[in-house]
Short mmCIF file of C-alpha atoms and ligand atoms in Angstrom, two decimals:
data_model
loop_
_atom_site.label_atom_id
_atom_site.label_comp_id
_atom_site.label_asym_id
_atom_site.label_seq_id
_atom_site.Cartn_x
_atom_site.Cartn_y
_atom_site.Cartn_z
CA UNK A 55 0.00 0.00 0.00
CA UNK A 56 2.56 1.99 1.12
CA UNK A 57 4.54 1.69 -2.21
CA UNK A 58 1.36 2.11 -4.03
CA UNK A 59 1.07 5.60 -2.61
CA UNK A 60 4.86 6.50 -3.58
CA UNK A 61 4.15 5.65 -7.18
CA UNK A 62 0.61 7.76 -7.37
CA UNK A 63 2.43 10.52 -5.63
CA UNK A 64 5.26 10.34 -8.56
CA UNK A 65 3.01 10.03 -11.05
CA UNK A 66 0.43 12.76 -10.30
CA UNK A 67 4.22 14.92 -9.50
CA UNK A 68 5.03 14.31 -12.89
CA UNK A 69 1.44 14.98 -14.20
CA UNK A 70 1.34 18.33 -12.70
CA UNK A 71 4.66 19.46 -14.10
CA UNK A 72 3.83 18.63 -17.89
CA UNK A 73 0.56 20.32 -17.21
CA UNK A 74 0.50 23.13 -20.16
CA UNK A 75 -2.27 25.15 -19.19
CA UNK A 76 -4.92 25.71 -16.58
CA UNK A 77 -7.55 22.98 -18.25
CA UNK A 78 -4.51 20.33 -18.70
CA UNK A 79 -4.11 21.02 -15.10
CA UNK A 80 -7.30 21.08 -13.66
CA UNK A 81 -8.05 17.61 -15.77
CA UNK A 82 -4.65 16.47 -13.50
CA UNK A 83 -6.84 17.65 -10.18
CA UNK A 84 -9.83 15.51 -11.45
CA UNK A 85 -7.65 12.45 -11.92
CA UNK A 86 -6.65 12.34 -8.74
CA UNK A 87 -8.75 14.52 -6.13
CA UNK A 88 -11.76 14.61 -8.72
CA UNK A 89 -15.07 14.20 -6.08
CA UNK A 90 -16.20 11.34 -7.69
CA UNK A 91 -13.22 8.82 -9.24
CA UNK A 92 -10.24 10.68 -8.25
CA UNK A 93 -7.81 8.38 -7.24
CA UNK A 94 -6.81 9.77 -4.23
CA UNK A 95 -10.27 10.50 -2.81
CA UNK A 96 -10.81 6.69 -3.85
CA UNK A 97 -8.25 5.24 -1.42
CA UNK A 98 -9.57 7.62 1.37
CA UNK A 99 -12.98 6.44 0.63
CA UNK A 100 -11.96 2.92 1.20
CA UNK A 101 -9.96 3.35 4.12
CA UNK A 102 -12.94 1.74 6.29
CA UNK A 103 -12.23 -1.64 4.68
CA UNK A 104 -8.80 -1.48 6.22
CA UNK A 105 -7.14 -3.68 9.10
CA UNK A 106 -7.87 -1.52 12.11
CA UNK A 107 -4.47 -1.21 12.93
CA UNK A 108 -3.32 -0.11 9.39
CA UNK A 109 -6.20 2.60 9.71
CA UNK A 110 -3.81 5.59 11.34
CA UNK A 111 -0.68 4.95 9.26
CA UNK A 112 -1.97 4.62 5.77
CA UNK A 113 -4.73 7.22 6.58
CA UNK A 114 -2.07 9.97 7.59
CA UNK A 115 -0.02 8.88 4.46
CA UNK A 116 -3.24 9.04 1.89
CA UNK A 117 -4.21 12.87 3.88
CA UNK A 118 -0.62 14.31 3.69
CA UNK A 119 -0.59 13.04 -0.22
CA UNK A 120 -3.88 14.83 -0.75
CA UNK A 121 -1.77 17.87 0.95
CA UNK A 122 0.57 17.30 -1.38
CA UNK A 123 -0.78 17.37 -4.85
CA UNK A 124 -3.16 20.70 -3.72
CA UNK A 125 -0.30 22.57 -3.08
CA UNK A 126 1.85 21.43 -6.20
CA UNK A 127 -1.35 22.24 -8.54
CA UNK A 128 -1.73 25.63 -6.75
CA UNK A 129 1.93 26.44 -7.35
CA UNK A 130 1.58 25.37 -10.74
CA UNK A 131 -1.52 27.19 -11.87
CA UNK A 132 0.09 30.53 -10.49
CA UNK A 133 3.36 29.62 -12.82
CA UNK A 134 0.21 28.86 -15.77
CA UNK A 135 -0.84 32.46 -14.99
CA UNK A 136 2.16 34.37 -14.82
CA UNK A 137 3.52 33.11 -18.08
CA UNK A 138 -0.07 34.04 -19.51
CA UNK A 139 -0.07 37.58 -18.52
CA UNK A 140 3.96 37.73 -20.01
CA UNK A 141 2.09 36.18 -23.35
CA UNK A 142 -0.14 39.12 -23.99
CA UNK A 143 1.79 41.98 -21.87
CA UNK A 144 5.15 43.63 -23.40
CA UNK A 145 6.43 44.09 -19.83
CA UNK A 146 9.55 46.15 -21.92
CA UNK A 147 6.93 48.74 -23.12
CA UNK A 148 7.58 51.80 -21.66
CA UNK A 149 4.98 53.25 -19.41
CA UNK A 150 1.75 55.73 -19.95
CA UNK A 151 2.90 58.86 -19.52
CA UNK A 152 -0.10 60.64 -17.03
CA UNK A 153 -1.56 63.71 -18.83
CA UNK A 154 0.01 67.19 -17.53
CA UNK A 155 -2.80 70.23 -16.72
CA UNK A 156 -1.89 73.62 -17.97
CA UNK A 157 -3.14 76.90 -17.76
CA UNK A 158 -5.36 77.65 -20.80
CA UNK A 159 -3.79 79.80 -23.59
CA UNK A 160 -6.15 83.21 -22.59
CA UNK A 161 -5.37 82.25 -19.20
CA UNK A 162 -1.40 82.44 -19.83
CA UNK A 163 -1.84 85.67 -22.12
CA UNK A 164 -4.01 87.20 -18.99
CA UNK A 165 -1.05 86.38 -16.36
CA UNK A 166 1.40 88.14 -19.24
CA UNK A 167 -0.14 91.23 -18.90
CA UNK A 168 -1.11 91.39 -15.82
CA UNK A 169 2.47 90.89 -14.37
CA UNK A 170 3.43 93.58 -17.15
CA UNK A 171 1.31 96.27 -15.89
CA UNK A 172 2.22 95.08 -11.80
CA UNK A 173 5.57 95.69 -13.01
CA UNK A 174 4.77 99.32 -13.50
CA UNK A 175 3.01 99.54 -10.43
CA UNK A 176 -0.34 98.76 -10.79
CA UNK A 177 -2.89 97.06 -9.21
CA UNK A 178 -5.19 93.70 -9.87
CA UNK A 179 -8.87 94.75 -9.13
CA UNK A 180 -12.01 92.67 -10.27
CA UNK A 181 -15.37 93.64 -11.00
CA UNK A 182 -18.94 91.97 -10.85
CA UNK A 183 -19.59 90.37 -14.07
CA UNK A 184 -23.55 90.96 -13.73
CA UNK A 185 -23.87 94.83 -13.39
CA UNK A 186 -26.17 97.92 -13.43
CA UNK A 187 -27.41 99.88 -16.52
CA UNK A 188 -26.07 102.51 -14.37
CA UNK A 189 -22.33 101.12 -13.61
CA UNK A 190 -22.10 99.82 -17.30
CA UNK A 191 -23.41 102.51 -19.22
CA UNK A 192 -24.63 105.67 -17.36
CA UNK A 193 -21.67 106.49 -14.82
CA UNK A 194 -19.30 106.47 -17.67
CA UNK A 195 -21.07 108.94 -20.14
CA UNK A 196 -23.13 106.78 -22.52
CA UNK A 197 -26.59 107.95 -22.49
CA UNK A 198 -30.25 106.34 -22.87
CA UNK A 199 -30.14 106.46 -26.54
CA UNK A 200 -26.62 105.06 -26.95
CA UNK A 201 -26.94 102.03 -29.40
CA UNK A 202 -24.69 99.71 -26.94
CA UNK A 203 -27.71 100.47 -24.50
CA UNK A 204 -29.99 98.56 -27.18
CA UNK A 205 -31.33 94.84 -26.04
CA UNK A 206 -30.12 93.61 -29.09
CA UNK A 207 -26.22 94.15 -28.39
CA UNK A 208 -26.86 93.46 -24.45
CA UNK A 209 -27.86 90.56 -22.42
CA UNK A 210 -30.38 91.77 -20.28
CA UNK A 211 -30.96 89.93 -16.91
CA UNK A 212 -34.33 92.58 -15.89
CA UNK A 213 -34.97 95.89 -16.81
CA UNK A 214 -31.94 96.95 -15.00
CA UNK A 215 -29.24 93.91 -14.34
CA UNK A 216 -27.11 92.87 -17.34
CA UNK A 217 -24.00 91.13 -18.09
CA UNK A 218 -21.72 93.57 -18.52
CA UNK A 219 -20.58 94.38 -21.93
CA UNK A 220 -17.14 95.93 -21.03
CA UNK A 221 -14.70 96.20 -17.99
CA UNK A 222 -15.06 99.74 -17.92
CA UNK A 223 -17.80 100.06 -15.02
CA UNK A 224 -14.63 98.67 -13.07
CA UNK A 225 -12.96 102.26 -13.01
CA UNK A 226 -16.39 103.49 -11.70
CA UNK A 227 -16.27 101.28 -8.68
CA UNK A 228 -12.68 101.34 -7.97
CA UNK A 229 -13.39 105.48 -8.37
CA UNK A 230 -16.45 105.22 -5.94
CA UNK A 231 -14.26 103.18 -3.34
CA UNK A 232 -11.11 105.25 -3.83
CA UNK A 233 -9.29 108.62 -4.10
CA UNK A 234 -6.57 109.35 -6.26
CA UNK A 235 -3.79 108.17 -6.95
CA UNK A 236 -5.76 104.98 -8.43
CA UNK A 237 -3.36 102.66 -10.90
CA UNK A 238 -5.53 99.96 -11.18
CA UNK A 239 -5.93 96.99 -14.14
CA UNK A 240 -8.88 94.91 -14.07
CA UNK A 241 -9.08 91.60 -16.77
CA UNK A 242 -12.99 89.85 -16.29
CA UNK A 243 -15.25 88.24 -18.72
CA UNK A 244 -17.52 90.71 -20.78
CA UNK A 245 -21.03 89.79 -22.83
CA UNK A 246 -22.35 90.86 -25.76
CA UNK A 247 -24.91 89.86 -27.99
CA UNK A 248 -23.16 88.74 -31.20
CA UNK A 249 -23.29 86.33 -33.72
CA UNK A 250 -20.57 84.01 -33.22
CA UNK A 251 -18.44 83.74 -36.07
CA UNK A 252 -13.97 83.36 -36.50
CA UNK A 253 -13.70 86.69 -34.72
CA UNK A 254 -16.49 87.04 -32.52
CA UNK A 255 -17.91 85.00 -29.45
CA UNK A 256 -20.79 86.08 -26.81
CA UNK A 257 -18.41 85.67 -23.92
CA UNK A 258 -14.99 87.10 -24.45
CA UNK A 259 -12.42 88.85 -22.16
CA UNK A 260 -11.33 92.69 -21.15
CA UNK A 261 -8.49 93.95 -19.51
CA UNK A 262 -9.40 97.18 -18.61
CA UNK A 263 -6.61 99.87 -17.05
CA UNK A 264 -6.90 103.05 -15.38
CA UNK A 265 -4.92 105.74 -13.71
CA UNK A 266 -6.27 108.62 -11.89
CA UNK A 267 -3.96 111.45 -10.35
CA UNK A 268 -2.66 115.16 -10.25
CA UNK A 269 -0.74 115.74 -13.77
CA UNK A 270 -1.21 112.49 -15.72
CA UNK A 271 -0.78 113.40 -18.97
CA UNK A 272 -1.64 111.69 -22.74
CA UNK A 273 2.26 111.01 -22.78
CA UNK A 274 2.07 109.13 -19.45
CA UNK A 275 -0.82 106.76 -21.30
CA UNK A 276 1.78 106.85 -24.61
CA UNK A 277 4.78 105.82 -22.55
CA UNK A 278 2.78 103.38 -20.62
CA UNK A 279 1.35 101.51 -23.57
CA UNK A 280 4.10 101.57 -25.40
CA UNK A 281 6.36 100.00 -22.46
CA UNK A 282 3.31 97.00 -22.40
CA UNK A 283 3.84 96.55 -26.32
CA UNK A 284 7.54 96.32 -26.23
CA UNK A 285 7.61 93.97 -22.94
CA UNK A 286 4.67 91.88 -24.72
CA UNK A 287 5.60 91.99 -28.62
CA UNK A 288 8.93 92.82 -28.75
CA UNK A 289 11.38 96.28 -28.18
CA UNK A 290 10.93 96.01 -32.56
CA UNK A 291 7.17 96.47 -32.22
CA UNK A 292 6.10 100.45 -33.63
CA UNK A 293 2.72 101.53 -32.18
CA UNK A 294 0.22 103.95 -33.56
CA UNK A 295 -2.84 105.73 -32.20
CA UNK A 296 -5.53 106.13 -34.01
CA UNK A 297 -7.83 109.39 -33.39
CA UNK A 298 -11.38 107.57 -32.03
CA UNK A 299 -13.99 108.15 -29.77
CA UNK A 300 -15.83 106.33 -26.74
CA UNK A 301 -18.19 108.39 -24.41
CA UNK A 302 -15.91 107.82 -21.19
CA UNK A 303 -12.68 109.23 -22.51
CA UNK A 304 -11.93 112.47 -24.27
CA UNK A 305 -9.58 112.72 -26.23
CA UNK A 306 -10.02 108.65 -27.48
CA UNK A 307 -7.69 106.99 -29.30
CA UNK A 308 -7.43 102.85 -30.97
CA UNK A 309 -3.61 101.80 -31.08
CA UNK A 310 -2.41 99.79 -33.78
CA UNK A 311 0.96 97.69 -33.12
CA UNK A 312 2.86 97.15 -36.38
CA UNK A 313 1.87 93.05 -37.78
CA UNK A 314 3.92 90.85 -35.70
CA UNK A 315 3.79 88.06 -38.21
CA UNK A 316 5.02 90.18 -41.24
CA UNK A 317 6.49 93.59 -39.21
CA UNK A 318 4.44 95.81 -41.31
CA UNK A 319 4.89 94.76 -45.01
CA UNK A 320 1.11 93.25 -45.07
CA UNK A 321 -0.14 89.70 -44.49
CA UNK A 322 -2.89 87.21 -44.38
CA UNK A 323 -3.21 87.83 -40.58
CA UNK A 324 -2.91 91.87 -40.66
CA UNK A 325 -5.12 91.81 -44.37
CA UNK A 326 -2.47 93.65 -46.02
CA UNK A 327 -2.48 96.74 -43.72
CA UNK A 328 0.74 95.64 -41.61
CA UNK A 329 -0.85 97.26 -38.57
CA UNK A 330 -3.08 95.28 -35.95
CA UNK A 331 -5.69 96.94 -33.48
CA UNK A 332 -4.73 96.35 -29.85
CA UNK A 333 -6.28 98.57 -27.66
CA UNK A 334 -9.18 101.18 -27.21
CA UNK A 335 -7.77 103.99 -24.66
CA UNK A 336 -8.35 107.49 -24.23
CA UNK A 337 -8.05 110.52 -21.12
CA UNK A 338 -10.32 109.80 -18.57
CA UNK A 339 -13.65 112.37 -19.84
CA UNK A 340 -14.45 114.99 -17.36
CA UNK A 341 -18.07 114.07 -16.89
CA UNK A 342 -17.00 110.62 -15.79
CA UNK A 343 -14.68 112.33 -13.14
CA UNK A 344 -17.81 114.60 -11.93
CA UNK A 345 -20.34 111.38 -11.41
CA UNK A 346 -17.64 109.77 -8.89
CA UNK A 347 -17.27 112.97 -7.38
CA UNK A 348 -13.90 113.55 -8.31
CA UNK A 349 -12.61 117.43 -9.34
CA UNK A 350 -11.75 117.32 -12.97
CA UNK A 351 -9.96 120.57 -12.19
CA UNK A 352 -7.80 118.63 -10.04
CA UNK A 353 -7.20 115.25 -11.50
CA UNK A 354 -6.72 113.73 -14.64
CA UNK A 355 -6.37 110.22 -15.57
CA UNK A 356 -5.91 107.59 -18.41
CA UNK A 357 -7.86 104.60 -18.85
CA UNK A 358 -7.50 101.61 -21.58
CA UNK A 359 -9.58 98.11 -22.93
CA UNK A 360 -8.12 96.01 -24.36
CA UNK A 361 -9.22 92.27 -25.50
CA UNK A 362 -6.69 89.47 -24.38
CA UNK A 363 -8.69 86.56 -26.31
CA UNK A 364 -7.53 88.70 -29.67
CA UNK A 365 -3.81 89.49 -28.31
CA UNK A 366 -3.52 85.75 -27.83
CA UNK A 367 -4.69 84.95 -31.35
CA UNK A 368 -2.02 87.12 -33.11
CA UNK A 369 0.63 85.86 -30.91
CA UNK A 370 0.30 82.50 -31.75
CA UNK A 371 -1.10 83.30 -35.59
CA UNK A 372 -4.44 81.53 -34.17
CA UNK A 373 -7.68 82.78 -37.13
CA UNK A 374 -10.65 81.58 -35.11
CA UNK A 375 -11.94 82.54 -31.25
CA UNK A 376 -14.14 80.15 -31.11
CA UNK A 377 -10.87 77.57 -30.73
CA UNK A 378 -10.50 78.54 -27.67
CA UNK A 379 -13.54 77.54 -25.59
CA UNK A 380 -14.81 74.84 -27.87
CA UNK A 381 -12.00 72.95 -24.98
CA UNK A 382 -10.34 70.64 -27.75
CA UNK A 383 -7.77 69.28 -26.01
CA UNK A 384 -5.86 68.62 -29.15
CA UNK A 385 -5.87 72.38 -29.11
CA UNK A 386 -5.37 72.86 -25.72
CA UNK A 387 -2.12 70.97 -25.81
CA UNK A 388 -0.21 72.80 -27.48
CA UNK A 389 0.21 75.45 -25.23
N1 LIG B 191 -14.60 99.73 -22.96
C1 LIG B 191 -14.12 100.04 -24.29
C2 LIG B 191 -14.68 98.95 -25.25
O1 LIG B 191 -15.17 97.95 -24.79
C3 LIG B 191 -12.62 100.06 -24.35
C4 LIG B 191 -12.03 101.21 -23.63
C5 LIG B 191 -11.69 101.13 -22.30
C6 LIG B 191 -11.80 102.42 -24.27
C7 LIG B 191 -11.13 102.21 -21.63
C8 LIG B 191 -11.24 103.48 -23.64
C9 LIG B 191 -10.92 103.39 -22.32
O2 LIG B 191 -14.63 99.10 -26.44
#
């Protein structure tokens, strides 16, 4: 009996270790410790018709073989399993590389001029995005009959809330809060009711920038904005104002930076011209002075808008706005 067991244990040894995969091996486990005709769980069925006094011995023998082969199949079916996984896995492969987060392109362009202007000492102020008709239009000079003022170029929340079409109602509450000397920018979101096309999207962005004090000049807004240009474009970059109007400064001017893709010979992204229009800017109008309270006798002040969602498109030669919030991250990415 004794030898008997020696040879099954061999065999079923031998068994397990040509096993090729996990149903070759599991057919081994049914041979031997099957439930029903295993030849292991045979022996231990007929144990009873044993000698007494054989009973303990072979008994302990049959048990510790049974021991035996459940451990060598469970060794061998986790050797099955790792050489599967090496099969289908190129363990050499280098890894995923995890996605990186970055700041947005407008975001990036925002922080560029912002640390410009904090350069030249002034301040980061912020503004509600829903406003008054009176902070958005009235306290800076544009009357009931001003054709910004129409529903159809505003989004109306009531007959008096709106989202604010510009940053400029900024400079009213910083002027409301504050006396002079004010050197304030303040970038926000602005809303206006157009159709969205390459260059135009109901949400867009302002970065709005005013300074109020005894003796500011139209040079000190000159030297100011053309330090900005040359820190943001390049010392190369000309700059030209344009006579213009807007009903919060007096006189107004638009500046015009010199193409930076073609430096002023005329391109697809400048439409020949070889200028580019920044900026809206202008000396702060005395009647905007006189609803804050302020004595136009005493102070003057510059003020300036300009969009950052366009500066970033000419920097980086990109033709349509609505790139950046459609959130591709194949356009995203590259920034
Ligand atoms: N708010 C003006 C606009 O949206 C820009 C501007 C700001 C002009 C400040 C002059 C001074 O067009």
């Amino acid at each position: 009996m004794k030898e008997d067991l020696g040879k099954l244990k061999d065999e079923a040894e031998k068994k397990i270790r040509q096993a090729k995969d996990e149903k070759e091996l599991d057919g081994v486990r049914i041979e031997f410790l099957g439930r029903k005709q295993g030849r292991v769980t045979h022996i231990l069925r007929n144990l009873k018709d044993l000698p007494p006094e054989d009973k303990p011995l072979i008994g302990g023998l049959v048990n510790k073989l049974k021991q035996f082969i459940q451990k060598e199949i469970k060794e061998k079916k986790k050797e099955i399993e790792k050489k599967e996984i090496e099969g289908y896995i190129d363990i050499t492969l280098p890894g995923k590389k995890p996605l990186l987060g970055r700041l947005h392109p407008i975001t990036q362009t925002i922080r560029e001029i912002k640390s410009i202007f904090i350069g030249l000492g002034f301040r980061v102020v912020s503004g509600p995005e829903i406003e008054t008709e009176y902070y958005n239009f009235e306290a800076l000079n544009m009357p009931r009959y001003h054709p910004a003022r129409d529903e159809q170029d505003s989004f109306y929340l009531d007959d008096n809330y709106l989202l604010r079409t510009q940053t400029s109602p900024v400079q009213i509450r910083v002027m409301q809060k504050e006396s002079p000397p004010i050197r304030i920018i303040a970038p926000g979101r602005c809303y206006r009711r157009d159709a969205v096309d390459a260059s135009h999207f109901p949400m867009f962005h302002q970065i709005e920038g005013l300074a109020v004090d005894k003796k500011i000049t139209f040079s000190d807004l000159k030297g100011s904005l053309t330090y900005f240009v040359h820190q943001m474009f390049g010392r190369d970059t000309k700059l030209r104002f344009r006579p213009s109007f807007f009903p919060f400064t007096e006189p107004s001017a638009e500046v015009d930076i010199s193409c930076i893709m073609c430096k002023g010979s005329g391109c697809r992204v400048c439409s020949g011209k070889g200028w580019l229009e920044i900026l809206g800017a202008g000396m702060v109008d005395p009647e905007v002075f006189k609803k804050v309270g302020y004595d136009p006798e005493k102070y003057q002040g510059f003020a300036f808008g300009m969009g950052p969602d366009r500066i970033c498109m000419l920097k980086y030669g990109i033709d349509d706005i609505r790139l950046f919030f459609q959130n591709d991250l194949r356009f995203l990415e590259q920034f």
